[in-house]
Amino acid sequence: MFYLVLKDNICVSAVCKAWRKAAKSVRVVEKHPWVITFPKHDDLNILLDPLERKKYTLNLPELAGTDVCYSKNGWLLMRRSSLVDMFFFNPYTRELINLPKCELFFQAVAFSSAPTSGTCAVIALRPFTRFIIRISICYPGATEWITQDFFRNMTT
């Protein structure tokens, strides 16, 4: 319940007394985004809370030479500069979850839910030709990406 947005947290709290108590214990009314910086020359990252105007410095050597592809629910989907290694990283818990090698160039990439949820899927999209879009899917714990081509409907 911790990862639910406020609206969904309130909905599940109506199920029963036990769920109400659990939902209220993790409810965050004013959840707001933070900004994380990725320096080019050292391992010090800065977390910035823009509403509170506070900065926190973290030493995260795990992120050296990486780029953020996507973020959600406190998790970052990272890609090393080699463009092959992708992994999830939680800057708060420092948990790291590797994904299989991804040798595909992609136009967009995202993931559905926290990689620890059991329902997480990573989806990468890329145009292959003018008429074909290539979609690749991977799950935490998988050994390879599953790729499928889809034909674009070019009629307007």
PDB file of C-alpha atoms in Angstrom:
ATOM      1  CA  MET A   1       0.000   0.000   0.000  1.00  0.00           C
ATOM      2  CA  PHE A   2       2.989   2.282   0.450  1.00  0.00           C
ATOM      3  CA  TYR A   3       3.396   2.664  -3.337  1.00  0.00           C
ATOM      4  CA  LEU A   4      -0.248   3.611  -4.002  1.00  0.00           C
ATOM      5  CA  VAL A   5      -1.175   7.136  -4.946  1.00  0.00           C
ATOM      6  CA  LEU A   6      -3.414   8.886  -2.428  1.00  0.00           C
ATOM      7  CA  LYS A   7      -6.647   8.188  -4.341  1.00  0.00           C
ATOM      8  CA  ASP A   8      -5.958   4.424  -4.522  1.00  0.00           C
ATOM      9  CA  ASN A   9      -4.813   4.327  -0.890  1.00  0.00           C
ATOM     10  CA  ILE A  10      -8.159   5.799   0.173  1.00  0.00           C
ATOM     11  CA  CYS A  11     -10.059   3.280  -1.983  1.00  0.00           C
ATOM     12  CA  VAL A  12      -8.316   0.245  -0.469  1.00  0.00           C
ATOM     13  CA  SER A  13      -8.864   1.619   3.037  1.00  0.00           C
ATOM     14  CA  ALA A  14     -12.600   1.046   2.504  1.00  0.00           C
ATOM     15  CA  VAL A  15     -12.204  -2.749   2.153  1.00  0.00           C
ATOM     16  CA  CYS A  16     -12.164  -3.591   5.867  1.00  0.00           C
ATOM     17  CA  LYS A  17     -10.908  -2.328   9.241  1.00  0.00           C
ATOM     18  CA  ALA A  18      -7.547  -4.085   8.935  1.00  0.00           C
ATOM     19  CA  TRP A  19      -6.915  -2.593   5.475  1.00  0.00           C
ATOM     20  CA  ARG A  20      -8.029   0.852   6.700  1.00  0.00           C
ATOM     21  CA  LYS A  21      -5.492   0.694   9.518  1.00  0.00           C
ATOM     22  CA  ALA A  22      -2.730  -0.482   7.161  1.00  0.00           C
ATOM     23  CA  ALA A  23      -3.559   2.117   4.486  1.00  0.00           C
ATOM     24  CA  LYS A  24      -3.623   4.978   6.978  1.00  0.00           C
ATOM     25  CA  SER A  25      -0.281   3.943   8.468  1.00  0.00           C
ATOM     26  CA  VAL A  26       1.531   4.436   5.133  1.00  0.00           C
ATOM     27  CA  ARG A  27      -0.591   7.226   3.638  1.00  0.00           C
ATOM     28  CA  VAL A  28       1.428  10.179   2.371  1.00  0.00           C
ATOM     29  CA  VAL A  29      -0.812  13.140   1.672  1.00  0.00           C
ATOM     30  CA  GLU A  30       1.718  15.500   0.123  1.00  0.00           C
ATOM     31  CA  LYS A  31       4.017  13.234  -1.857  1.00  0.00           C
ATOM     32  CA  HIS A  32       6.046  15.326  -4.273  1.00  0.00           C
ATOM     33  CA  PRO A  33       8.886  14.613  -6.698  1.00  0.00           C
ATOM     34  CA  TRP A  34      12.547  15.109  -5.882  1.00  0.00           C
ATOM     35  CA  VAL A  35      15.357  15.836  -8.303  1.00  0.00           C
ATOM     36  CA  ILE A  36      18.545  13.763  -8.479  1.00  0.00           C
ATOM     37  CA  THR A  37      21.708  14.986 -10.183  1.00  0.00           C
ATOM     38  CA  PHE A  38      24.265  12.787 -11.916  1.00  0.00           C
ATOM     39  CA  PRO A  39      27.737  14.327 -11.886  1.00  0.00           C
ATOM     40  CA  LYS A  40      30.178  13.590 -14.697  1.00  0.00           C
ATOM     41  CA  HIS A  41      33.411  13.383 -12.690  1.00  0.00           C
ATOM     42  CA  ASP A  42      32.781  11.924  -9.232  1.00  0.00           C
ATOM     43  CA  ASP A  43      30.370   9.663  -7.368  1.00  0.00           C
ATOM     44  CA  LEU A  44      28.563  12.363  -5.376  1.00  0.00           C
ATOM     45  CA  ASN A  45      24.921  12.723  -6.321  1.00  0.00           C
ATOM     46  CA  ILE A  46      22.624  15.410  -4.992  1.00  0.00           C
ATOM     47  CA  LEU A  47      18.999  14.773  -4.070  1.00  0.00           C
ATOM     48  CA  LEU A  48      17.050  18.017  -4.122  1.00  0.00           C
ATOM     49  CA  ASP A  49      13.694  18.503  -2.429  1.00  0.00           C
ATOM     50  CA  PRO A  50      12.381  21.505  -4.384  1.00  0.00           C
ATOM     51  CA  LEU A  51       9.441  22.239  -2.051  1.00  0.00           C
ATOM     52  CA  GLU A  52      11.557  22.230   1.107  1.00  0.00           C
ATOM     53  CA  ARG A  53      14.582  23.739  -0.713  1.00  0.00           C
ATOM     54  CA  LYS A  54      16.878  21.171   0.866  1.00  0.00           C
ATOM     55  CA  LYS A  55      19.817  19.303  -0.659  1.00  0.00           C
ATOM     56  CA  TYR A  56      21.129  15.917   0.395  1.00  0.00           C
ATOM     57  CA  THR A  57      24.448  14.570  -0.853  1.00  0.00           C
ATOM     58  CA  LEU A  58      24.803  10.856  -1.556  1.00  0.00           C
ATOM     59  CA  ASN A  59      27.863   8.881  -2.581  1.00  0.00           C
ATOM     60  CA  LEU A  60      26.504   6.446  -5.176  1.00  0.00           C
ATOM     61  CA  PRO A  61      29.425   4.778  -6.988  1.00  0.00           C
ATOM     62  CA  GLU A  62      26.904   2.303  -8.466  1.00  0.00           C
ATOM     63  CA  LEU A  63      25.713   5.088 -10.780  1.00  0.00           C
ATOM     64  CA  ALA A  64      29.095   6.140 -12.167  1.00  0.00           C
ATOM     65  CA  GLY A  65      28.992   6.257 -15.968  1.00  0.00           C
ATOM     66  CA  THR A  66      25.219   5.686 -16.184  1.00  0.00           C
ATOM     67  CA  ASP A  67      22.209   7.479 -17.595  1.00  0.00           C
ATOM     68  CA  VAL A  68      18.630   7.433 -16.340  1.00  0.00           C
ATOM     69  CA  CYS A  69      16.203   5.876 -18.813  1.00  0.00           C
ATOM     70  CA  TYR A  70      13.040   6.073 -16.686  1.00  0.00           C
ATOM     71  CA  SER A  71      11.938   6.433 -13.067  1.00  0.00           C
ATOM     72  CA  LYS A  72       8.862   5.352 -11.133  1.00  0.00           C
ATOM     73  CA  ASN A  73       7.908   4.471  -7.539  1.00  0.00           C
ATOM     74  CA  GLY A  74      11.342   5.443  -6.201  1.00  0.00           C
ATOM     75  CA  TRP A  75      13.155   3.204  -8.695  1.00  0.00           C
ATOM     76  CA  LEU A  76      15.480   4.321 -11.487  1.00  0.00           C
ATOM     77  CA  LEU A  77      15.933   2.352 -14.698  1.00  0.00           C
ATOM     78  CA  MET A  78      19.594   2.922 -15.543  1.00  0.00           C
ATOM     79  CA  ARG A  79      21.766   2.208 -18.555  1.00  0.00           C
ATOM     80  CA  ARG A  80      25.543   2.118 -18.448  1.00  0.00           C
ATOM     81  CA  SER A  81      27.475   4.097 -21.030  1.00  0.00           C
ATOM     82  CA  SER A  82      28.261   0.786 -22.767  1.00  0.00           C
ATOM     83  CA  LEU A  83      24.588   0.887 -23.892  1.00  0.00           C
ATOM     84  CA  VAL A  84      24.304  -2.825 -23.159  1.00  0.00           C
ATOM     85  CA  ASP A  85      23.937  -3.097 -19.385  1.00  0.00           C
ATOM     86  CA  MET A  86      20.600  -2.019 -17.932  1.00  0.00           C
ATOM     87  CA  PHE A  87      19.581  -2.253 -14.290  1.00  0.00           C
ATOM     88  CA  PHE A  88      17.124  -0.989 -11.712  1.00  0.00           C
ATOM     89  CA  PHE A  89      18.450   1.063  -8.837  1.00  0.00           C
ATOM     90  CA  ASN A  90      16.701   2.390  -5.750  1.00  0.00           C
ATOM     91  CA  PRO A  91      18.723   5.363  -4.442  1.00  0.00           C
ATOM     92  CA  TYR A  92      17.003   5.180  -1.046  1.00  0.00           C
ATOM     93  CA  THR A  93      17.693   1.500  -0.287  1.00  0.00           C
ATOM     94  CA  ARG A  94      20.652   1.146  -2.708  1.00  0.00           C
ATOM     95  CA  GLU A  95      19.107  -2.060  -4.037  1.00  0.00           C
ATOM     96  CA  LEU A  96      20.317  -2.959  -7.542  1.00  0.00           C
ATOM     97  CA  ILE A  97      18.530  -5.405  -9.870  1.00  0.00           C
ATOM     98  CA  ASN A  98      20.253  -6.331 -13.135  1.00  0.00           C
ATOM     99  CA  LEU A  99      18.472  -6.955 -16.413  1.00  0.00           C
ATOM    100  CA  PRO A 100      19.669  -9.089 -19.342  1.00  0.00           C
ATOM    101  CA  LYS A 101      21.953  -7.432 -21.883  1.00  0.00           C
ATOM    102  CA  CYS A 102      20.040  -5.061 -24.154  1.00  0.00           C
ATOM    103  CA  GLU A 103      21.874  -4.534 -27.414  1.00  0.00           C
ATOM    104  CA  LEU A 104      18.987  -2.737 -29.076  1.00  0.00           C
ATOM    105  CA  PHE A 105      18.856   0.971 -29.697  1.00  0.00           C
ATOM    106  CA  PHE A 106      15.482   2.195 -28.490  1.00  0.00           C
ATOM    107  CA  GLN A 107      13.506   5.380 -28.891  1.00  0.00           C
ATOM    108  CA  ALA A 108      11.627   5.049 -25.598  1.00  0.00           C
ATOM    109  CA  VAL A 109      11.755   2.743 -22.580  1.00  0.00           C
ATOM    110  CA  ALA A 110       9.581   2.458 -19.476  1.00  0.00           C
ATOM    111  CA  PHE A 111       8.572  -0.026 -16.788  1.00  0.00           C
ATOM    112  CA  SER A 112       5.155  -0.865 -15.407  1.00  0.00           C
ATOM    113  CA  SER A 113       5.702  -1.157 -11.643  1.00  0.00           C
ATOM    114  CA  ALA A 114       8.419  -1.539  -9.021  1.00  0.00           C
ATOM    115  CA  PRO A 115      10.826  -4.336 -10.024  1.00  0.00           C
ATOM    116  CA  THR A 116      10.214  -6.019  -6.659  1.00  0.00           C
ATOM    117  CA  SER A 117       6.453  -6.241  -7.254  1.00  0.00           C
ATOM    118  CA  GLY A 118       6.433  -9.468  -9.265  1.00  0.00           C
ATOM    119  CA  THR A 119       4.402  -7.771 -12.019  1.00  0.00           C
ATOM    120  CA  CYS A 120       7.118  -5.513 -13.427  1.00  0.00           C
ATOM    121  CA  ALA A 121       7.668  -5.401 -17.183  1.00  0.00           C
ATOM    122  CA  VAL A 122      10.242  -3.280 -18.988  1.00  0.00           C
ATOM    123  CA  ILE A 123       9.135  -2.196 -22.454  1.00  0.00           C
ATOM    124  CA  ALA A 124      11.438  -0.695 -25.092  1.00  0.00           C
ATOM    125  CA  LEU A 125      10.127   0.779 -28.348  1.00  0.00           C
ATOM    126  CA  ARG A 126      11.993   1.627 -31.482  1.00  0.00           C
ATOM    127  CA  PRO A 127      11.112   2.299 -35.082  1.00  0.00           C
ATOM    128  CA  PHE A 128      12.673  -0.436 -37.190  1.00  0.00           C
ATOM    129  CA  THR A 129      11.674   0.830 -40.615  1.00  0.00           C
ATOM    130  CA  ARG A 130       9.122   3.324 -41.794  1.00  0.00           C
ATOM    131  CA  PHE A 131       6.479   0.595 -41.637  1.00  0.00           C
ATOM    132  CA  ILE A 132       7.623  -1.517 -38.663  1.00  0.00           C
ATOM    133  CA  ILE A 133       7.901  -0.757 -34.944  1.00  0.00           C
ATOM    134  CA  ARG A 134       9.996  -3.132 -32.848  1.00  0.00           C
ATOM    135  CA  ILE A 135       8.846  -3.718 -29.247  1.00  0.00           C
ATOM    136  CA  SER A 136      11.058  -5.518 -26.750  1.00  0.00           C
ATOM    137  CA  ILE A 137       9.894  -6.714 -23.323  1.00  0.00           C
ATOM    138  CA  CYS A 138      11.894  -7.935 -20.364  1.00  0.00           C
ATOM    139  CA  TYR A 139      11.103  -8.904 -16.773  1.00  0.00           C
ATOM    140  CA  PRO A 140      13.386  -8.730 -13.714  1.00  0.00           C
ATOM    141  CA  GLY A 141      14.955 -12.165 -13.384  1.00  0.00           C
ATOM    142  CA  ALA A 142      14.600 -12.950 -17.106  1.00  0.00           C
ATOM    143  CA  THR A 143      17.601 -14.152 -19.100  1.00  0.00           C
ATOM    144  CA  GLU A 144      16.760 -12.382 -22.369  1.00  0.00           C
ATOM    145  CA  TRP A 145      14.566  -9.750 -23.997  1.00  0.00           C
ATOM    146  CA  ILE A 146      11.529 -10.840 -26.022  1.00  0.00           C
ATOM    147  CA  THR A 147      11.233  -8.853 -29.270  1.00  0.00           C
ATOM    148  CA  GLN A 148       8.276  -8.600 -31.640  1.00  0.00           C
ATOM    149  CA  ASP A 149       7.781  -6.492 -34.775  1.00  0.00           C
ATOM    150  CA  PHE A 150       4.497  -4.691 -35.411  1.00  0.00           C
ATOM    151  CA  PHE A 151       3.391  -3.189 -38.714  1.00  0.00           C
ATOM    152  CA  ARG A 152       2.286   0.432 -38.688  1.00  0.00           C
ATOM    153  CA  ASN A 153      -0.999   1.384 -40.230  1.00  0.00           C
ATOM    154  CA  MET A 154       0.139   4.068 -42.684  1.00  0.00           C
ATOM    155  CA  THR A 155      -3.357   5.128 -43.757  1.00  0.00           C
ATOM    156  CA  THR A 156      -4.627   8.415 -42.380  1.00  0.00           C
TER     157      THR A 156
END
